[in-house]
Amino acid sequence: MQTPETNLILIVDDTPTNLEVLSEALTDAGFEVAVATSGESAIEQIEYDPPYLILLDIMMPGIDGFETCYRLKQNPQTKDIPVIFMTALSDTVDKVKGLSLGAVDYITKPFQQAEVLARVQIHVNLRNLNLALAEKNLRLEQEIKERAIAEAALQQLTHNLEQRVLERTQKLADALCTLEKAQIQLVQSEKLATLGQLVAGIAHEINNPVNFIHANLYYVSRYTQNLLELLKLYQNQLPKATPEILAKSKEIDLQYLLEDLPKILSSMEVGTERICDIIKSLRSFSRHDEAEVKVVDVHEGIESTLMILRRHLEAKPGQPKIQVFKEYGNLPKVECYPGKMNQVFMNVLSNAIDALTEAMDNYPSYVRSPMIRIMTEVLGSDRIAIRIADNGLGIPENIQKRIFDPFFTTKPAGKGTGLGMSISHQIITELHCGSLQCISQPGKGAEFVVEIPIQQPQLCHTGVVKQKFLSSPTQLDRKPAYQGLPIMVKADQK
Ligand SMILES: Nc1ncnc2c1ncn2[C@@H]1O[C@H](COP(=O)(O)OP(=O)(O)OP(=O)(O)O)[C@@H](O)[C@H]1O
Ligand SMILES: [Mg+2]
């Protein structure tokens, strides 16, 4: 809506007397007045000097008042200028038509001056009010728009803030997780380092005297043999022994001694040999001096772990021994952290022994043949797999999802820390770019499959490169290894 700058009233009438009367009355009342004598000239005039209000006669030569009003209302520039028709007293049809075309009022001819002035004044006031209202509306709309923009900006700000809080929270959670992992690893590697040092220290200390005994046993054996041969020679050469010799022979049960002494010596040799083997295994297991990637025989690591766990595999009162079946493939030497790999074998094998012992403790009447099966093979050209399966109670599906979580354990307090599998998982996936999978069916057993590359990708253990090389477990369409083992516990007894 255009705001007029004057209080100009335009009178459109082709009758000069009317123009005169009205002009005078309005001028006297303080209005500025312009006149036009036809519809066409009025439209032209209005375009360059828009009035505040128009008094419009109906009957005019050329276009009449209705057409003039119609054209003014069609034009956005002029449509808001109030139009008052001037009509004959009796002309009701004209009045209605004029109002329906958009006129605001009508005045009747002959004019009553006071009425004309009153009506004009009312419409001028009305227009003033309308204009003020429109202005307020405009301001309000503007304000609403500004508020909407401010609100949107506020919302965006809130959203950004929430996003930042979320991101920060996530970063904090990640940092906490990394910290927890680092802490677990630190505690574990500290424990392991101490244990490794202790084991390596003891092994070293025992190694020298045992080697000394073992080496000298050979001479003891030979000297004893010589002495026995000499004794035999005496017996042959001097068959008549004195009563004193006979008494001593009887006292020491010479016959038995002669038979038993070589046996004792050879069993001592077997014993010291065994001690030497154990020491070798302990040293190979602890490998505390090997903090770097080495090219090793994985089977050696498995064997030394089994040697350490040997006592736990033996039969106990009322329980058969746990049999270990090895199906070793023709593996090449593999690049890995040997001490860490042994730690994984130790964790997986200890869990298998625990599972079998639990089955034997809880279901003694159904225990048949507790078994552990260890299979190794080469996968493709660059990876190896180590499968360790047991025919224990197996792992229910809901627990399988959690076994790699730190501190998750189903074992009684004090027995399990729940760290074995999470650390093993970390060692295999993060340190060796491999995978550690658990396959299990409750009641049938469990199998853990370790897959690692034969050669370590460079810098695998640094998180950055890890993602690139981290391999997903091979999907082998073969039966789990525990399926070859007899079922220990009947399904309805679980
Ligand atoms: N061979 C298996 N058979 C059945 N359950 C198993 C086997 N291996 C692991 N589990 C389950 O996974 C859980 C987590 O094993 P994990 O080695 O991480 O911890 P843990 O053995 O309980 O304690 P520790 O830290 O002393 O090893 C075990 O408590 C057990 O419930
Ligand atoms: Mg464990």
Short mmCIF file of C-alpha atoms and ligand atoms in Angstrom, two decimals:
data_model
loop_
_atom_site.label_atom_id
_atom_site.label_comp_id
_atom_site.label_asym_id
_atom_site.label_seq_id
_atom_site.Cartn_x
_atom_site.Cartn_y
_atom_site.Cartn_z
CA MET A 1 0.00 0.00 0.00
CA GLN A 2 1.29 3.43 -1.01
CA THR A 3 1.22 6.17 1.59
CA PRO A 4 0.02 9.45 -0.02
CA GLU A 5 2.01 12.50 0.89
CA THR A 6 -0.90 15.00 0.56
CA ASN A 7 -4.50 15.29 1.62
CA LEU A 8 -5.45 15.69 -2.02
CA ILE A 9 -9.02 14.86 -3.03
CA LEU A 10 -9.72 14.21 -6.71
CA ILE A 11 -13.20 15.06 -7.97
CA VAL A 12 -14.15 13.41 -11.27
CA ASP A 13 -17.31 14.87 -12.87
CA ASP A 14 -18.20 16.15 -16.30
CA THR A 15 -20.62 18.76 -14.85
CA PRO A 16 -18.72 21.99 -14.11
CA THR A 17 -21.32 23.12 -11.48
CA ASN A 18 -20.81 19.97 -9.48
CA LEU A 19 -17.07 20.39 -9.67
CA GLU A 20 -17.35 23.91 -8.50
CA VAL A 21 -19.66 23.22 -5.56
CA LEU A 22 -17.66 20.32 -4.29
CA SER A 23 -14.28 21.96 -4.81
CA GLU A 24 -15.32 24.92 -2.81
CA ALA A 25 -16.74 22.92 0.04
CA LEU A 26 -13.68 20.71 0.29
CA THR A 27 -11.16 23.51 -0.07
CA ASP A 28 -12.98 25.36 2.68
CA ALA A 29 -12.71 22.27 4.85
CA GLY A 30 -8.91 22.34 4.41
CA PHE A 31 -8.42 19.72 1.68
CA GLU A 32 -6.38 20.15 -1.42
CA VAL A 33 -8.55 19.53 -4.45
CA ALA A 34 -7.87 18.33 -7.98
CA VAL A 35 -10.47 17.85 -10.67
CA ALA A 36 -10.94 15.75 -13.77
CA THR A 37 -13.82 15.85 -16.20
CA SER A 38 -13.57 12.35 -17.68
CA GLY A 39 -12.61 8.85 -16.57
CA GLU A 40 -9.58 8.67 -18.91
CA SER A 41 -8.08 11.99 -17.72
CA ALA A 42 -8.74 10.99 -14.11
CA ILE A 43 -6.76 7.72 -14.52
CA GLU A 44 -3.87 9.57 -16.17
CA GLN A 45 -3.85 12.19 -13.40
CA ILE A 46 -4.01 9.63 -10.61
CA GLU A 47 -0.96 7.81 -11.97
CA TYR A 48 1.37 10.77 -11.66
CA ASP A 49 -0.27 12.44 -8.64
CA PRO A 50 -2.18 9.89 -6.56
CA PRO A 51 -4.88 11.54 -4.42
CA TYR A 52 -5.92 10.59 -0.91
CA LEU A 53 -9.51 9.93 -1.95
CA ILE A 54 -11.56 10.05 -5.18
CA LEU A 55 -15.07 11.38 -5.62
CA LEU A 56 -16.28 9.71 -8.82
CA ASP A 57 -19.32 10.52 -10.92
CA ILE A 58 -21.01 7.60 -12.68
CA MET A 59 -22.45 9.12 -15.82
CA MET A 60 -19.70 10.62 -17.91
CA PRO A 61 -18.85 10.75 -21.60
CA GLY A 62 -16.15 8.26 -22.62
CA ILE A 63 -15.59 5.60 -19.98
CA ASP A 64 -18.17 5.91 -17.21
CA GLY A 65 -17.52 5.94 -13.45
CA PHE A 66 -17.90 2.14 -13.09
CA GLU A 67 -15.29 1.39 -15.76
CA THR A 68 -12.98 4.05 -14.28
CA CYS A 69 -13.38 2.47 -10.82
CA TYR A 70 -12.84 -1.00 -12.26
CA ARG A 71 -9.55 0.03 -13.94
CA LEU A 72 -8.31 1.78 -10.79
CA LYS A 73 -9.01 -1.34 -8.71
CA GLN A 74 -7.12 -3.53 -11.20
CA ASN A 75 -3.99 -1.46 -10.88
CA PRO A 76 -1.91 -2.36 -7.79
CA GLN A 77 -0.68 1.25 -7.61
CA THR A 78 -4.18 2.69 -7.32
CA LYS A 79 -6.33 -0.11 -5.95
CA ASP A 80 -6.14 1.11 -2.36
CA ILE A 81 -7.29 4.69 -2.99
CA PRO A 82 -10.82 4.95 -1.56
CA VAL A 83 -13.48 5.76 -4.20
CA ILE A 84 -16.80 7.45 -3.29
CA PHE A 85 -19.39 7.33 -6.03
CA MET A 86 -21.63 10.25 -6.73
CA THR A 87 -25.08 9.06 -7.75
CA ALA A 88 -28.70 10.19 -8.15
CA LEU A 89 -30.84 9.79 -5.04
CA SER A 90 -33.12 7.08 -6.38
CA ASP A 91 -30.44 4.99 -8.16
CA THR A 92 -30.17 1.91 -5.85
CA VAL A 93 -28.88 -0.36 -8.61
CA ASP A 94 -26.01 2.03 -9.32
CA LYS A 95 -25.17 2.26 -5.60
CA VAL A 96 -24.96 -1.51 -5.26
CA LYS A 97 -22.95 -1.92 -8.46
CA GLY A 98 -20.53 0.82 -7.37
CA LEU A 99 -20.01 -0.79 -3.95
CA SER A 100 -19.48 -4.22 -5.51
CA LEU A 101 -16.77 -2.76 -7.76
CA GLY A 102 -14.79 -1.72 -4.68
CA ALA A 103 -16.14 1.76 -3.87
CA VAL A 104 -16.18 2.58 -0.15
CA ASP A 105 -19.31 4.77 -0.15
CA TYR A 106 -21.61 6.89 -2.24
CA ILE A 107 -23.04 10.39 -1.96
CA THR A 108 -26.27 11.38 -3.53
CA LYS A 109 -27.05 14.25 -5.84
CA PRO A 110 -28.03 16.93 -5.31
CA PHE A 111 -25.22 17.29 -2.77
CA GLN A 112 -25.82 18.13 0.85
CA GLN A 113 -22.58 19.92 1.65
CA ALA A 114 -22.45 18.85 5.29
CA GLU A 115 -23.09 15.20 4.37
CA VAL A 116 -20.40 15.25 1.66
CA LEU A 117 -17.87 16.71 4.08
CA ALA A 118 -18.85 14.26 6.83
CA ARG A 119 -18.53 11.24 4.56
CA VAL A 120 -15.27 12.42 3.03
CA GLN A 121 -13.92 13.09 6.51
CA ILE A 122 -14.96 9.62 7.69
CA HIS A 123 -13.21 7.93 4.76
CA VAL A 124 -10.14 10.06 5.09
CA ASN A 125 -10.01 9.05 8.76
CA LEU A 126 -10.65 5.45 7.83
CA ARG A 127 -7.89 5.56 5.26
CA ASN A 128 -5.56 7.09 7.83
CA LEU A 129 -6.40 4.29 10.22
CA ASN A 130 -5.97 1.68 7.49
CA LEU A 131 -2.62 3.11 6.54
CA ALA A 132 -1.48 3.17 10.16
CA LEU A 133 -2.73 -0.39 10.59
CA ALA A 134 -0.99 -1.52 7.44
CA GLU A 135 2.20 0.07 8.62
CA LYS A 136 1.88 -1.67 11.99
CA ASN A 137 1.16 -4.93 10.20
CA LEU A 138 4.22 -4.44 8.08
CA ARG A 139 6.30 -3.77 11.17
CA LEU A 140 4.80 -6.78 12.88
CA GLU A 141 5.47 -8.99 9.89
CA GLN A 142 8.99 -7.68 9.80
CA GLU A 143 9.35 -8.39 13.51
CA ILE A 144 7.93 -11.90 13.07
CA LYS A 145 10.38 -12.51 10.23
CA GLU A 146 13.27 -11.23 12.32
CA ARG A 147 12.17 -13.39 15.24
CA ALA A 148 11.85 -16.42 13.01
CA ILE A 149 15.36 -15.78 11.71
CA ALA A 150 16.65 -15.31 15.28
CA GLU A 151 14.84 -18.46 16.39
CA ALA A 152 16.28 -20.45 13.49
CA ALA A 153 19.72 -19.11 14.32
CA LEU A 154 19.17 -20.07 17.96
CA GLN A 155 18.03 -23.52 16.96
CA GLN A 156 21.05 -23.94 14.73
CA LEU A 157 23.24 -22.77 17.59
CA THR A 158 21.60 -25.20 20.00
CA HIS A 159 21.95 -27.96 17.44
CA ASN A 160 25.62 -27.12 16.90
CA LEU A 161 26.15 -27.02 20.62
CA GLU A 162 24.43 -30.38 21.10
CA GLN A 163 26.49 -31.79 18.25
CA ARG A 164 29.67 -30.52 19.85
CA VAL A 165 28.68 -31.91 23.23
CA LEU A 166 27.95 -35.26 21.56
CA GLU A 167 31.26 -35.23 19.72
CA ARG A 168 33.15 -34.28 22.87
CA THR A 169 31.33 -36.98 24.86
CA GLN A 170 32.17 -39.53 22.17
CA LYS A 171 35.80 -38.40 22.15
CA LEU A 172 35.91 -38.65 25.93
CA ALA A 173 34.33 -42.11 25.85
CA ASP A 174 36.85 -43.19 23.19
CA ALA A 175 39.71 -41.76 25.23
CA LEU A 176 38.43 -43.57 28.31
CA CYS A 177 38.14 -46.82 26.40
CA THR A 178 41.68 -46.44 25.03
CA LEU A 179 42.90 -45.60 28.50
CA GLU A 180 41.20 -48.65 30.00
CA LYS A 181 42.67 -50.85 27.29
CA ALA A 182 46.11 -49.36 27.80
CA GLN A 183 45.76 -49.85 31.54
CA ILE A 184 44.70 -53.48 31.17
CA GLN A 185 47.54 -54.10 28.77
CA LEU A 186 49.99 -52.37 31.05
CA VAL A 187 48.92 -54.36 34.09
CA GLN A 188 48.94 -57.56 32.08
CA SER A 189 52.27 -56.94 30.38
CA GLU A 190 53.75 -55.84 33.71
CA LYS A 191 52.53 -59.07 35.28
CA LEU A 192 53.76 -61.02 32.32
CA ALA A 193 57.09 -59.32 32.23
CA THR A 194 57.60 -60.04 35.95
CA LEU A 195 56.41 -63.62 35.51
CA GLY A 196 58.54 -64.01 32.41
CA GLN A 197 61.59 -62.69 34.21
CA LEU A 198 60.94 -64.93 37.17
CA VAL A 199 60.43 -68.00 35.00
CA ALA A 200 63.43 -67.18 32.85
CA GLY A 201 65.52 -66.50 35.98
CA ILE A 202 64.57 -69.73 37.68
CA ALA A 203 65.02 -71.70 34.46
CA HIS A 204 68.45 -70.21 34.05
CA GLU A 205 69.44 -70.93 37.67
CA ILE A 206 68.25 -74.52 37.48
CA ASN A 207 69.66 -75.07 34.05
CA ASN A 208 73.33 -75.04 35.09
CA PRO A 209 73.19 -77.51 38.00
CA VAL A 210 70.81 -79.79 36.10
CA ASN A 211 73.05 -79.78 33.06
CA PHE A 212 75.96 -80.53 35.39
CA ILE A 213 74.06 -83.46 36.99
CA HIS A 214 72.81 -84.69 33.62
CA ALA A 215 76.27 -84.57 32.06
CA ASN A 216 77.90 -86.25 35.07
CA LEU A 217 75.27 -88.96 35.21
CA TYR A 218 76.87 -90.39 32.10
CA TYR A 219 80.19 -90.78 33.97
CA VAL A 220 78.46 -92.03 37.13
CA SER A 221 76.83 -94.68 34.96
CA ARG A 222 80.06 -95.61 33.26
CA TYR A 223 82.07 -95.71 36.54
CA THR A 224 79.32 -97.74 38.22
CA GLN A 225 79.33 -100.15 35.30
CA ASN A 226 83.11 -100.46 35.67
CA LEU A 227 82.87 -101.03 39.39
CA LEU A 228 80.18 -103.67 38.89
CA GLU A 229 82.31 -105.41 36.28
CA LEU A 230 85.27 -105.33 38.68
CA LEU A 231 83.07 -106.80 41.42
CA LYS A 232 81.99 -109.56 39.07
CA LEU A 233 85.67 -110.25 38.29
CA TYR A 234 86.43 -110.53 42.02
CA GLN A 235 83.50 -112.92 42.44
CA ASN A 236 84.75 -115.07 39.55
CA GLN A 237 88.40 -115.02 40.54
CA LEU A 238 87.77 -115.45 44.27
CA PRO A 239 84.60 -117.53 44.48
CA LYS A 240 85.17 -118.36 48.13
CA ALA A 241 84.18 -115.23 49.95
CA THR A 242 85.06 -114.70 53.57
CA PRO A 243 82.22 -114.82 56.14
CA GLU A 244 82.62 -111.05 56.64
CA ILE A 245 82.08 -110.40 52.91
CA LEU A 246 79.15 -112.79 52.85
CA ALA A 247 77.57 -111.03 55.84
CA LYS A 248 77.96 -107.60 54.24
CA SER A 249 76.57 -108.94 50.91
CA LYS A 250 73.53 -110.14 52.72
CA GLU A 251 73.17 -106.95 54.69
CA ILE A 252 73.16 -104.79 51.60
CA ASP A 253 71.16 -107.32 49.52
CA LEU A 254 73.90 -107.35 46.91
CA GLN A 255 71.93 -109.30 44.35
CA TYR A 256 69.06 -106.77 44.39
CA LEU A 257 71.49 -103.84 44.45
CA LEU A 258 73.29 -105.17 41.37
CA GLU A 259 69.99 -105.38 39.51
CA ASP A 260 68.52 -102.10 40.74
CA LEU A 261 71.50 -99.76 40.48
CA PRO A 262 71.61 -99.58 36.66
CA LYS A 263 67.83 -99.08 36.59
CA ILE A 264 68.05 -96.23 39.11
CA LEU A 265 70.80 -94.62 37.11
CA SER A 266 68.92 -94.83 33.85
CA SER A 267 65.72 -93.47 35.41
CA MET A 268 67.82 -90.62 36.85
CA GLU A 269 69.01 -89.93 33.34
CA VAL A 270 65.43 -89.92 32.07
CA GLY A 271 64.49 -87.61 34.95
CA THR A 272 67.24 -85.09 34.31
CA GLU A 273 66.47 -85.21 30.60
CA ARG A 274 62.87 -84.33 31.46
CA ILE A 275 63.99 -81.45 33.67
CA CYS A 276 66.14 -80.18 30.79
CA ASP A 277 63.09 -80.36 28.47
CA ILE A 278 60.90 -78.50 30.95
CA ILE A 279 63.53 -75.79 31.35
CA LYS A 280 63.76 -75.49 27.59
CA SER A 281 59.98 -75.10 27.40
CA LEU A 282 59.91 -72.55 30.20
CA ARG A 283 62.57 -70.50 28.50
CA SER A 284 60.84 -70.79 25.16
CA PHE A 285 57.48 -69.89 26.71
CA SER A 286 58.64 -66.87 28.65
CA ARG A 287 60.73 -65.48 25.79
CA HIS A 288 60.89 -62.33 27.86
CA ASP A 289 63.87 -61.10 25.95
CA GLU A 290 61.93 -61.06 22.70
CA ALA A 291 59.89 -57.88 22.53
CA GLU A 292 60.25 -57.70 18.79
CA VAL A 293 58.78 -59.51 15.84
CA LYS A 294 60.60 -62.79 15.25
CA VAL A 295 60.28 -65.53 12.67
CA VAL A 296 59.36 -68.60 14.68
CA ASP A 297 57.89 -72.08 14.58
CA VAL A 298 54.38 -71.69 15.95
CA HIS A 299 54.22 -75.38 16.84
CA GLU A 300 57.12 -74.86 19.27
CA GLY A 301 55.06 -72.23 21.09
CA ILE A 302 52.04 -74.56 21.30
CA GLU A 303 54.24 -77.41 22.53
CA SER A 304 55.91 -75.36 25.25
CA THR A 305 52.49 -74.11 26.40
CA LEU A 306 51.20 -77.69 26.54
CA MET A 307 54.28 -78.68 28.52
CA ILE A 308 53.55 -75.99 31.10
CA LEU A 309 49.89 -77.03 31.29
CA ARG A 310 50.77 -80.75 31.41
CA ARG A 311 49.83 -81.19 35.05
CA HIS A 312 46.33 -79.83 34.37
CA LEU A 313 45.80 -82.39 31.62
CA GLU A 314 46.63 -85.37 33.79
CA ALA A 315 43.99 -87.70 35.26
CA LYS A 316 42.71 -86.87 38.74
CA PRO A 317 40.89 -89.06 41.22
CA GLY A 318 37.58 -89.94 39.57
CA GLN A 319 38.40 -88.02 36.42
CA PRO A 320 40.08 -89.24 33.25
CA LYS A 321 43.00 -87.41 31.70
CA ILE A 322 42.35 -84.79 29.06
CA GLN A 323 43.62 -86.12 25.76
CA VAL A 324 45.26 -83.75 23.34
CA PHE A 325 45.07 -84.51 19.63
CA LYS A 326 47.42 -82.63 17.40
CA GLU A 327 46.85 -82.32 13.69
CA TYR A 328 49.70 -80.07 12.75
CA GLY A 329 49.91 -78.89 9.18
CA ASN A 330 53.10 -78.17 7.31
CA LEU A 331 53.45 -74.60 8.55
CA PRO A 332 56.24 -72.28 7.45
CA LYS A 333 57.96 -70.19 10.08
CA VAL A 334 55.75 -67.27 10.97
CA GLU A 335 56.58 -63.65 11.76
CA CYS A 336 55.06 -62.76 15.14
CA TYR A 337 55.68 -61.69 18.73
CA PRO A 338 56.45 -65.17 20.13
CA GLY A 339 55.88 -64.32 23.80
CA LYS A 340 52.52 -62.71 23.01
CA MET A 341 51.44 -65.62 20.80
CA ASN A 342 52.27 -68.04 23.62
CA GLN A 343 50.15 -65.92 25.90
CA VAL A 344 47.22 -66.42 23.48
CA PHE A 345 47.79 -70.20 23.34
CA MET A 346 47.96 -70.25 27.13
CA ASN A 347 44.67 -68.33 27.48
CA VAL A 348 42.76 -70.42 24.93
CA LEU A 349 44.12 -73.76 26.19
CA SER A 350 43.51 -72.83 29.86
CA ASN A 351 39.91 -71.94 29.00
CA ALA A 352 39.49 -75.28 27.20
CA ILE A 353 40.89 -77.13 30.26
CA ASP A 354 38.59 -75.10 32.56
CA ALA A 355 35.56 -75.91 30.36
CA LEU A 356 36.38 -79.64 30.35
CA THR A 357 37.05 -79.68 34.10
CA GLU A 358 33.75 -77.91 34.71
CA ALA A 359 31.94 -80.50 32.57
CA MET A 360 33.61 -83.33 34.47
CA ASP A 361 32.85 -81.75 37.87
CA ASN A 362 29.21 -81.05 37.13
CA TYR A 363 28.22 -84.03 35.00
CA PRO A 364 30.49 -86.86 36.21
CA SER A 365 28.21 -89.63 34.96
CA TYR A 366 28.33 -88.32 31.40
CA VAL A 367 32.02 -87.67 31.15
CA ARG A 368 33.36 -89.87 28.40
CA SER A 369 36.53 -88.65 26.77
CA PRO A 370 37.53 -85.08 27.53
CA MET A 371 39.55 -83.92 24.56
CA ILE A 372 41.35 -80.97 23.10
CA ARG A 373 42.06 -80.90 19.40
CA ILE A 374 44.72 -78.61 17.97
CA MET A 375 44.81 -78.16 14.20
CA THR A 376 47.10 -75.91 12.21
CA GLU A 377 47.06 -75.15 8.50
CA VAL A 378 48.16 -72.69 5.88
CA LEU A 379 45.38 -70.55 4.40
CA GLY A 380 45.96 -69.37 0.86
CA SER A 381 49.50 -68.16 0.35
CA ASP A 382 49.93 -65.71 3.17
CA ARG A 383 48.07 -66.76 6.30
CA ILE A 384 47.97 -69.53 8.82
CA ALA A 385 45.16 -70.77 11.03
CA ILE A 386 45.44 -72.37 14.46
CA ARG A 387 42.26 -74.04 15.70
CA ILE A 388 41.91 -75.11 19.30
CA ALA A 389 38.73 -77.03 20.05
CA ASP A 390 37.38 -78.81 23.11
CA ASN A 391 34.38 -81.02 23.70
CA GLY A 392 33.35 -79.22 26.89
CA LEU A 393 30.04 -77.57 27.66
CA GLY A 394 30.30 -75.02 24.84
CA ILE A 395 29.28 -71.39 25.06
CA PRO A 396 25.66 -70.16 24.89
CA GLU A 397 25.02 -67.61 22.12
CA ASN A 398 24.35 -64.68 24.47
CA ILE A 399 27.71 -65.30 26.19
CA GLN A 400 29.60 -65.77 22.92
CA LYS A 401 28.91 -62.11 22.12
CA ARG A 402 30.61 -61.01 25.32
CA ILE A 403 33.63 -63.24 25.77
CA PHE A 404 35.99 -60.72 24.17
CA ASP A 405 34.77 -57.92 26.48
CA PRO A 406 37.30 -57.00 29.16
CA PHE A 407 36.43 -58.39 32.60
CA PHE A 408 33.67 -60.65 31.27
CA THR A 409 33.81 -63.96 33.07
CA THR A 410 31.40 -66.72 34.02
CA LYS A 411 33.89 -68.17 36.47
CA PRO A 412 33.53 -67.76 40.23
CA ALA A 413 35.14 -64.74 41.89
CA GLY A 414 38.84 -65.32 42.36
CA LYS A 415 39.05 -67.91 39.59
CA GLY A 416 38.78 -65.82 36.45
CA THR A 417 39.58 -62.19 35.82
CA GLY A 418 37.75 -62.17 32.50
CA LEU A 419 40.78 -60.68 30.77
CA GLY A 420 42.18 -63.72 28.96
CA MET A 421 40.06 -63.49 25.83
CA SER A 422 40.00 -59.70 25.57
CA ILE A 423 43.78 -59.53 25.76
CA SER A 424 44.16 -62.42 23.33
CA HIS A 425 41.78 -60.70 20.92
CA GLN A 426 43.81 -57.52 21.17
CA ILE A 427 47.10 -59.40 20.68
CA ILE A 428 45.80 -61.16 17.56
CA THR A 429 43.86 -58.35 15.91
CA GLU A 430 45.83 -55.27 16.86
CA LEU A 431 49.33 -56.59 17.25
CA HIS A 432 49.30 -59.23 14.51
CA CYS A 433 46.65 -57.94 12.08
CA GLY A 434 44.88 -61.24 12.43
CA SER A 435 41.53 -62.47 13.66
CA LEU A 436 40.33 -64.47 16.64
CA GLN A 437 36.98 -66.18 16.23
CA CYS A 438 34.88 -68.24 18.57
CA ILE A 439 32.59 -70.93 17.22
CA SER A 440 30.48 -72.90 19.62
CA GLN A 441 27.33 -74.89 20.14
CA PRO A 442 26.18 -75.41 23.71
CA GLY A 443 26.61 -79.03 24.70
CA LYS A 444 28.95 -79.84 21.81
CA GLY A 445 32.05 -77.83 22.56
CA ALA A 446 33.89 -74.70 21.56
CA GLU A 447 36.50 -73.82 19.00
CA PHE A 448 38.79 -70.81 18.87
CA VAL A 449 40.30 -69.98 15.50
CA VAL A 450 43.39 -67.81 15.36
CA GLU A 451 44.36 -66.50 11.93
CA ILE A 452 47.50 -64.45 11.37
CA PRO A 453 49.52 -63.40 8.36
CA ILE A 454 52.75 -65.34 7.75
CA GLN A 455 54.51 -62.03 7.34
CA GLN A 456 53.49 -59.05 9.41
CA PRO A 457 52.43 -55.98 7.42
CA GLN A 458 54.79 -53.14 8.28
CA LEU A 459 53.91 -51.36 11.50
CA CYS A 460 50.78 -53.40 12.01
CA HIS A 461 50.68 -52.64 15.70
CA THR A 462 50.49 -48.87 15.19
CA GLY A 463 46.77 -48.13 15.04
CA VAL A 464 47.06 -46.11 11.82
CA VAL A 465 48.19 -48.89 9.58
CA LYS A 466 46.20 -51.46 11.50
CA GLN A 467 42.85 -50.53 9.94
CA LYS A 468 44.29 -50.90 6.47
CA PHE A 469 45.61 -54.36 7.02
CA LEU A 470 43.20 -55.70 9.58
CA SER A 471 41.88 -58.85 8.02
CA SER A 472 38.49 -60.32 8.59
CA PRO A 473 38.32 -64.00 9.48
CA THR A 474 38.21 -66.41 6.58
CA GLN A 475 34.77 -67.87 6.12
CA LEU A 476 35.57 -71.54 5.89
CA ASP A 477 32.75 -73.85 4.91
CA ARG A 478 33.97 -76.61 7.14
CA LYS A 479 32.68 -78.16 10.31
CA PRO A 480 33.97 -76.76 13.59
CA ALA A 481 36.87 -78.82 14.95
CA TYR A 482 34.98 -79.88 18.08
CA GLN A 483 32.54 -81.80 15.88
CA GLY A 484 35.09 -84.55 15.40
CA LEU A 485 35.20 -85.11 19.17
CA PRO A 486 32.76 -87.25 21.15
CA ILE A 487 30.00 -85.34 22.89
CA MET A 488 30.70 -85.31 26.61
CA VAL A 489 27.39 -84.16 27.99
CA LYS A 490 24.00 -85.29 26.77
CA ALA A 491 21.85 -82.42 25.51
CA ASP A 492 19.07 -83.05 28.06
CA GLN A 493 21.60 -82.93 30.88
CA LYS A 494 22.86 -79.45 30.15
N1 LIG B 1 36.55 -73.13 25.64
C1 LIG B 1 35.57 -72.52 26.33
N2 LIG B 1 34.45 -73.20 26.68
C2 LIG B 1 33.45 -72.60 27.38
N3 LIG B 1 33.47 -71.29 27.75
C3 LIG B 1 34.55 -70.57 27.42
C4 LIG B 1 35.66 -71.13 26.71
N4 LIG B 1 36.57 -70.16 26.53
C5 LIG B 1 36.07 -69.04 27.11
N5 LIG B 1 34.88 -69.27 27.65
C6 LIG B 1 34.00 -68.30 28.33
O1 LIG B 1 34.51 -67.00 28.10
C7 LIG B 1 34.67 -66.31 29.34
C8 LIG B 1 35.77 -65.31 29.21
O2 LIG B 1 37.01 -65.97 29.07
P1 LIG B 1 38.33 -65.23 29.51
O3 LIG B 1 39.47 -66.14 29.22
O4 LIG B 1 38.35 -63.87 28.92
O5 LIG B 1 38.13 -65.03 31.04
P2 LIG B 1 38.19 -66.12 32.21
O6 LIG B 1 38.74 -67.40 31.70
O7 LIG B 1 36.85 -66.16 32.83
O8 LIG B 1 39.20 -65.43 33.19
P3 LIG B 1 40.83 -65.26 32.97
O9 LIG B 1 41.03 -63.78 32.83
O10 LIG B 1 41.41 -65.80 34.19
O11 LIG B 1 41.19 -65.99 31.72
C9 LIG B 1 34.89 -67.40 30.34
O12 LIG B 1 34.55 -66.98 31.65
C10 LIG B 1 33.96 -68.50 29.82
O13 LIG B 1 32.62 -68.25 30.22
MG MG B 2 40.56 -67.48 30.60
#
